[in-house]
Short mmCIF file of C-alpha atoms in Angstrom, two decimals:
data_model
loop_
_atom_site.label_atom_id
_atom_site.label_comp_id
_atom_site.label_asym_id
_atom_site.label_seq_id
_atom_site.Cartn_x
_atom_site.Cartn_y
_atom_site.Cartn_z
CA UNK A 1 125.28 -88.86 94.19
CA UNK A 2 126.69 -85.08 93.51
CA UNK A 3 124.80 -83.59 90.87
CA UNK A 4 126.70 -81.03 88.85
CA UNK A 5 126.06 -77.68 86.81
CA UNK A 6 127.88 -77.27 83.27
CA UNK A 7 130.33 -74.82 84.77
CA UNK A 8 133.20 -76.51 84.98
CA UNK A 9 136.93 -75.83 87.29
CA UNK A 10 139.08 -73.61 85.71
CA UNK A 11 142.36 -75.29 86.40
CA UNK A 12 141.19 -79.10 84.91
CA UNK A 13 141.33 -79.28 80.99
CA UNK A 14 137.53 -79.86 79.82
CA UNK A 15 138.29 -83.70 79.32
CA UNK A 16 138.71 -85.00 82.30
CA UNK A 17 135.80 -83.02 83.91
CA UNK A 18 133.71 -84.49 81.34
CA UNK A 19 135.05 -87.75 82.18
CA UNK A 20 134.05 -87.32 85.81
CA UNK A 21 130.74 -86.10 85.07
CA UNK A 22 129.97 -89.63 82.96
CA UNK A 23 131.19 -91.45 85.97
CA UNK A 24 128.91 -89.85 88.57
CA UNK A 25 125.82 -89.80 86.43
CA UNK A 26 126.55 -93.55 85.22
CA UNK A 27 127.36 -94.43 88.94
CA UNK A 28 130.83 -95.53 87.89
CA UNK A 29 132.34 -93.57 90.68
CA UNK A 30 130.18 -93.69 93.95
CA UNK A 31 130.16 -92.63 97.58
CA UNK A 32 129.59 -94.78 100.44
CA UNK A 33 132.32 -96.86 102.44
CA UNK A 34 133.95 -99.38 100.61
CA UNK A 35 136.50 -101.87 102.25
CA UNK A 36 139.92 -101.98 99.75
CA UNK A 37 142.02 -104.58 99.55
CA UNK A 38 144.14 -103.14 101.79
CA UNK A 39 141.64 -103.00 104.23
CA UNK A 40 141.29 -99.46 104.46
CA UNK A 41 137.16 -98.01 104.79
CA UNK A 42 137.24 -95.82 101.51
CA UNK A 43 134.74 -92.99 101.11
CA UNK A 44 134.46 -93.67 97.30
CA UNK A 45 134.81 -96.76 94.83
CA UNK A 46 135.64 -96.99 90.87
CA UNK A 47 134.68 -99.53 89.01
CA UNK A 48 136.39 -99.28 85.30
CA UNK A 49 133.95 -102.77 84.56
CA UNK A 50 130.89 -100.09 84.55
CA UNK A 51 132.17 -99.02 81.05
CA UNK A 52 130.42 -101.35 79.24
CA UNK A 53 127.77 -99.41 77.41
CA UNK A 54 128.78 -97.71 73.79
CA UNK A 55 128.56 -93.86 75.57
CA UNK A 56 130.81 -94.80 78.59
CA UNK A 57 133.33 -96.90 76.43
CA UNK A 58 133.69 -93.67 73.93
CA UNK A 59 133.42 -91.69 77.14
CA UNK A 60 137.13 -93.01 78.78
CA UNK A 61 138.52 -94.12 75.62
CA UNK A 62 138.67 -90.65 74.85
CA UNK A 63 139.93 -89.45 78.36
CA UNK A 64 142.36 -91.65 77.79
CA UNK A 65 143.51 -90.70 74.50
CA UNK A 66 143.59 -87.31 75.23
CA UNK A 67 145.70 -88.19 78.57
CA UNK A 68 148.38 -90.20 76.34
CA UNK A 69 148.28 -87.21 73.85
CA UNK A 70 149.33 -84.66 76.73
CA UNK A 71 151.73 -86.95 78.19
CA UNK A 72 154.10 -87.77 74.92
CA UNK A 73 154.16 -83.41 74.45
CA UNK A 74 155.03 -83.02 77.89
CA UNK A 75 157.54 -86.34 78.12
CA UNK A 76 159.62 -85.69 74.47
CA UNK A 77 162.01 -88.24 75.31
CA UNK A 78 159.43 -91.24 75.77
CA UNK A 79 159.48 -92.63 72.16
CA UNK A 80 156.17 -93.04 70.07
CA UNK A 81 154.56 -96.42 71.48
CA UNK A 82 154.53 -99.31 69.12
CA UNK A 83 151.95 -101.15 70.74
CA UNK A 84 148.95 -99.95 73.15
CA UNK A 85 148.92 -103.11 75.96
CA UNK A 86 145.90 -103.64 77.82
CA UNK A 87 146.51 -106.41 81.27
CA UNK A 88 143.49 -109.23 81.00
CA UNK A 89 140.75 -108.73 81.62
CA UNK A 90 139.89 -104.58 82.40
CA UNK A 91 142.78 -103.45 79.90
CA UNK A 92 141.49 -105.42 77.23
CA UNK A 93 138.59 -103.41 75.85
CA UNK A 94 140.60 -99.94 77.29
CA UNK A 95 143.57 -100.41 75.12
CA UNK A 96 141.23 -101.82 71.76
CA UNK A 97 139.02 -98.68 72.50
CA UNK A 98 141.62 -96.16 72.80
CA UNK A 99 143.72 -97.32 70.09
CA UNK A 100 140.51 -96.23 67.51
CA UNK A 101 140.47 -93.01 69.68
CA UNK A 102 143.64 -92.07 68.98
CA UNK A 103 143.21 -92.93 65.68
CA UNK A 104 140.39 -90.80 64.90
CA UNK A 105 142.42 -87.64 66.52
CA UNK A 106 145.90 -88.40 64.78
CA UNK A 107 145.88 -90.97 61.82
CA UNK A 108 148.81 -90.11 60.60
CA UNK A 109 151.20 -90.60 64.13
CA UNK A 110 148.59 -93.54 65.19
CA UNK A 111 148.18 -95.81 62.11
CA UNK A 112 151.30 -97.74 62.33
CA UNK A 113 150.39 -98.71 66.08
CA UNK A 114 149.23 -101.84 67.31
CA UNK A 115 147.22 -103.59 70.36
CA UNK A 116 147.86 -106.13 72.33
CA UNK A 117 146.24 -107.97 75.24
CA UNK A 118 147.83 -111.13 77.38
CA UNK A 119 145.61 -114.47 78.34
CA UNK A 120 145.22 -115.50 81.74
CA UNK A 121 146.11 -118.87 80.43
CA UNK A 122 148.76 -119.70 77.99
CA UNK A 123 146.85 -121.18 74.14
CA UNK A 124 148.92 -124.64 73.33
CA UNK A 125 147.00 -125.15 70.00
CA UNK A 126 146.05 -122.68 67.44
CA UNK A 127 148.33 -119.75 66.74
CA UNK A 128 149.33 -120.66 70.39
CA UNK A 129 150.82 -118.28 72.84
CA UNK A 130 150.59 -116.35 75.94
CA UNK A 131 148.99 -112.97 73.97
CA UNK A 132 146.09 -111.47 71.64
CA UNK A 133 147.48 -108.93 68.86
CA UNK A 134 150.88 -107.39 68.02
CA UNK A 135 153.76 -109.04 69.15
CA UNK A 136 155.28 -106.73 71.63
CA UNK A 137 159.23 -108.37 70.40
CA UNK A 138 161.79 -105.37 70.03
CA UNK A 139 158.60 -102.78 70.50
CA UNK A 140 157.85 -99.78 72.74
CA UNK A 141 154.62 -100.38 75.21
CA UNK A 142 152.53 -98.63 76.28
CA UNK A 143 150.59 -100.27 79.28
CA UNK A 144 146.65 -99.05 80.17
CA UNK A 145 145.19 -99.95 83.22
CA UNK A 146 141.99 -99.09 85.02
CA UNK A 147 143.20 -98.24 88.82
CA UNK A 148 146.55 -98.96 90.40
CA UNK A 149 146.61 -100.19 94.24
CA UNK A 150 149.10 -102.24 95.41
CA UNK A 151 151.03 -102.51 92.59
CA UNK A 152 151.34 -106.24 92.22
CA UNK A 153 149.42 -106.16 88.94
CA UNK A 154 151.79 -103.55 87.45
CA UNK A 155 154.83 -105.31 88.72
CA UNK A 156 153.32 -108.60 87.13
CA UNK A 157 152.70 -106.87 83.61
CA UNK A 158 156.85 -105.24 83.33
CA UNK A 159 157.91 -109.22 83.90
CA UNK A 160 155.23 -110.20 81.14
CA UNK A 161 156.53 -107.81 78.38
CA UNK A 162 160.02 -107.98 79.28
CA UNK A 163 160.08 -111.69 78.99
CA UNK A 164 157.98 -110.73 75.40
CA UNK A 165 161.27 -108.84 74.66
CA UNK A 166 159.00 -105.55 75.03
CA UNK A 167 160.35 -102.03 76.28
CA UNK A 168 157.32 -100.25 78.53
CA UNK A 169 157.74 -96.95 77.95
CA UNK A 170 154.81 -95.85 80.21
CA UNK A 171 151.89 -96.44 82.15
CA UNK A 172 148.37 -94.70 81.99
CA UNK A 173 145.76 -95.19 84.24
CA UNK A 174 142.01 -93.89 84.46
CA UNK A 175 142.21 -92.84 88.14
CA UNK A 176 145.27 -92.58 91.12
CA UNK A 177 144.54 -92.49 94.39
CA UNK A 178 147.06 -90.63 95.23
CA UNK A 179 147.23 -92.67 98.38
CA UNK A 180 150.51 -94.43 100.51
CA UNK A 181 151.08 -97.48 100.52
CA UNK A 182 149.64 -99.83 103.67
CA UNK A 183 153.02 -99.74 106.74
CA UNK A 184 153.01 -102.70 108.57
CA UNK A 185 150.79 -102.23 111.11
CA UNK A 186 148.33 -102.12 108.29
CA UNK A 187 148.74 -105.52 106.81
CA UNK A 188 148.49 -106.55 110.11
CA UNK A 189 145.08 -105.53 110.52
CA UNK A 190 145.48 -102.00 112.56
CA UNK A 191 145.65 -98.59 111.79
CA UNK A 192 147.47 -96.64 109.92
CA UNK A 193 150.73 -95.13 112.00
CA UNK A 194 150.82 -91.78 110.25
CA UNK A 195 154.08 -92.27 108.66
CA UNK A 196 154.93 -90.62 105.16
CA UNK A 197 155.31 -93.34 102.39
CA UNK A 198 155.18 -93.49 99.05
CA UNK A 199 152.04 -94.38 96.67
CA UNK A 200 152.14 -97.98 94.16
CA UNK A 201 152.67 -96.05 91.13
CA UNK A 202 155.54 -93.92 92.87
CA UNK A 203 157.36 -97.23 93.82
CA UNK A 204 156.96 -98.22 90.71
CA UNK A 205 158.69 -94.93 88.95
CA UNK A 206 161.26 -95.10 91.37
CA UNK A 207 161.87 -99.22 91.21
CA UNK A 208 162.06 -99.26 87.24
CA UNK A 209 161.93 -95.56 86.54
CA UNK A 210 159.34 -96.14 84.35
CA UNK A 211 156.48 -92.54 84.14
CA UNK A 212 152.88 -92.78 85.17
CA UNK A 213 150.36 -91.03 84.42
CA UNK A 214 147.21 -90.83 84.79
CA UNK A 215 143.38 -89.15 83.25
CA UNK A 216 142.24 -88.03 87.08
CA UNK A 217 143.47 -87.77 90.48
CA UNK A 218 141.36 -87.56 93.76
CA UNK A 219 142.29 -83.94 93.81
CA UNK A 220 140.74 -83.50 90.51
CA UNK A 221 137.49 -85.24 92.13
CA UNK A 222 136.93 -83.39 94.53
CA UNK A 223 138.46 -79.89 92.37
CA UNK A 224 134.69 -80.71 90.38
CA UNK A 225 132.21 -81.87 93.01
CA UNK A 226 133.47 -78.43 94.72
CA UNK A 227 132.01 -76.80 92.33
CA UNK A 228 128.16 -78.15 93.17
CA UNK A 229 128.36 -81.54 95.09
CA UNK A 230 127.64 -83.38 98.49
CA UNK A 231 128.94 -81.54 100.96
CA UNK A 232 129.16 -84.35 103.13
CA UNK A 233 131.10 -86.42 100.08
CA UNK A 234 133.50 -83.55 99.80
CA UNK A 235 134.52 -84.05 103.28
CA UNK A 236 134.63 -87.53 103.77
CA UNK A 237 136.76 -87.12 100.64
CA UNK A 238 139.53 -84.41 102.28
CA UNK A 239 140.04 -85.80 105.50
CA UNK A 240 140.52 -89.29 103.70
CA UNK A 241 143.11 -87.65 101.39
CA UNK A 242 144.89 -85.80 104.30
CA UNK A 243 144.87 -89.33 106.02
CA UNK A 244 146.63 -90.91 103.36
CA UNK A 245 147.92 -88.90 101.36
CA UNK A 246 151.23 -90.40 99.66
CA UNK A 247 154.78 -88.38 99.99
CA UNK A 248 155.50 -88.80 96.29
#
């Protein structure tokens, strides 16, 4: 694991180096080789389920809110969000958690706003229903999510809060890849053919024209273990970024 002084890059605001530092020392984000869904031998995993102690959960919940933060000032035409939505099961404590982070930096814009989670399974006694917390009816949503792959998850969540009669206005996630989506010859089981194509999260801008954003990128990964990490990692990190790096 890279081990890292308390100098920090330059170009990467202090919050998300400080998030990547509690990931490597809490072995949230390791190095190894890791087979994706896609079938593709990664040099490095994250696992957003690691958060689970009280330091780690204030640790991204506050990456997070500071991520949102910056993206409303630099996106004045996305409306204030209504509701906070966290996808079952990893959203669920990110969007509770972040909600009280925002809270404690802005009361005043964040008191008003809500959180709300789906079930996996529909509740057909009780208060009943297909979701935990606000309604998301006639409200803007804001969707948090851990990591973004193939997309299928995101496209699954704009179907669940549009039939809700929600309006996404975003989506934040801890890490992007950064990488292209799989060609054919990929979900066939070969290699990749070295064409330029577009990453999930780009699809998904250009499919519903919805913005992404997220609190790190692979670039800002290895931007901080350049500054004292495994040299080895480092590489095994570029060449897999210049191997599949996406066009968007």
């Amino acid at each position: 694991m890279a081990i890292l002084t308390q100098h920090t890059p330059s170009a990467i605001p202090a919050y998300k180096t400080v998030f990547l530092q509690s990931c490597l020392s809490a072995n949230v984000l390791t190095f190894g080789t890791y087979t994706l869904k896609s079938g593709r031998k990664s040099p490095y995993f994250f696992n957003a389920g690691s958060f689970h102690t009280a330091p780690l959960l204030s640790a991204i919940s506050t990456a997070y809110a500071h991520t949102i933060i910056s993206f409303l000032a630099s996106h004045p035409s996305i409306p204030k969000p209504d509701v906070i939505f966290g996808p079952a099961y990893k959203g669920i404590p990110l969007a509770c958690s972040t909600l009280l982070e925002l809270h404690r930096l802005d009361s005043q814009t964040w008191s008003s706003v809500s959180y709300s989670f789906n079930r996996k399974e529909v509740k057909d006694y009780g208060e009943g229903g297909g979701l935990v917390g606000a309604s998301l009816k006639g409200k803007n949503v804001l969707v948090i999510d851990d990591v973004i792959t193939a997309g299928t998850a995101m496209r699954d969540t704009i179907n669940l809060v549009a039939k809700e009669g929600g309006k996404i206005v975003g989506f934040v996630v801890a890490l992007d890849r950064g990488e292209k989506m799989p060609g054919q010859r990929e979900k066939e089981g070969g290699v990749d053919d070295g064409e330029p194509r577009m990453s999930a999260m780009g699809q998904i801008q250009g499919e519903y024209g919805l913005p992404t954003t997220s609190i790190v990128t692979l670039d800002d990964l290895i931007a901080v273990l350049r500054v004292k990490g495994n040299e080895g990692d480092i590489e095994r990190l570029e060449d897999y970024r210049k191997r599949y790096r996406a066009s968007d």
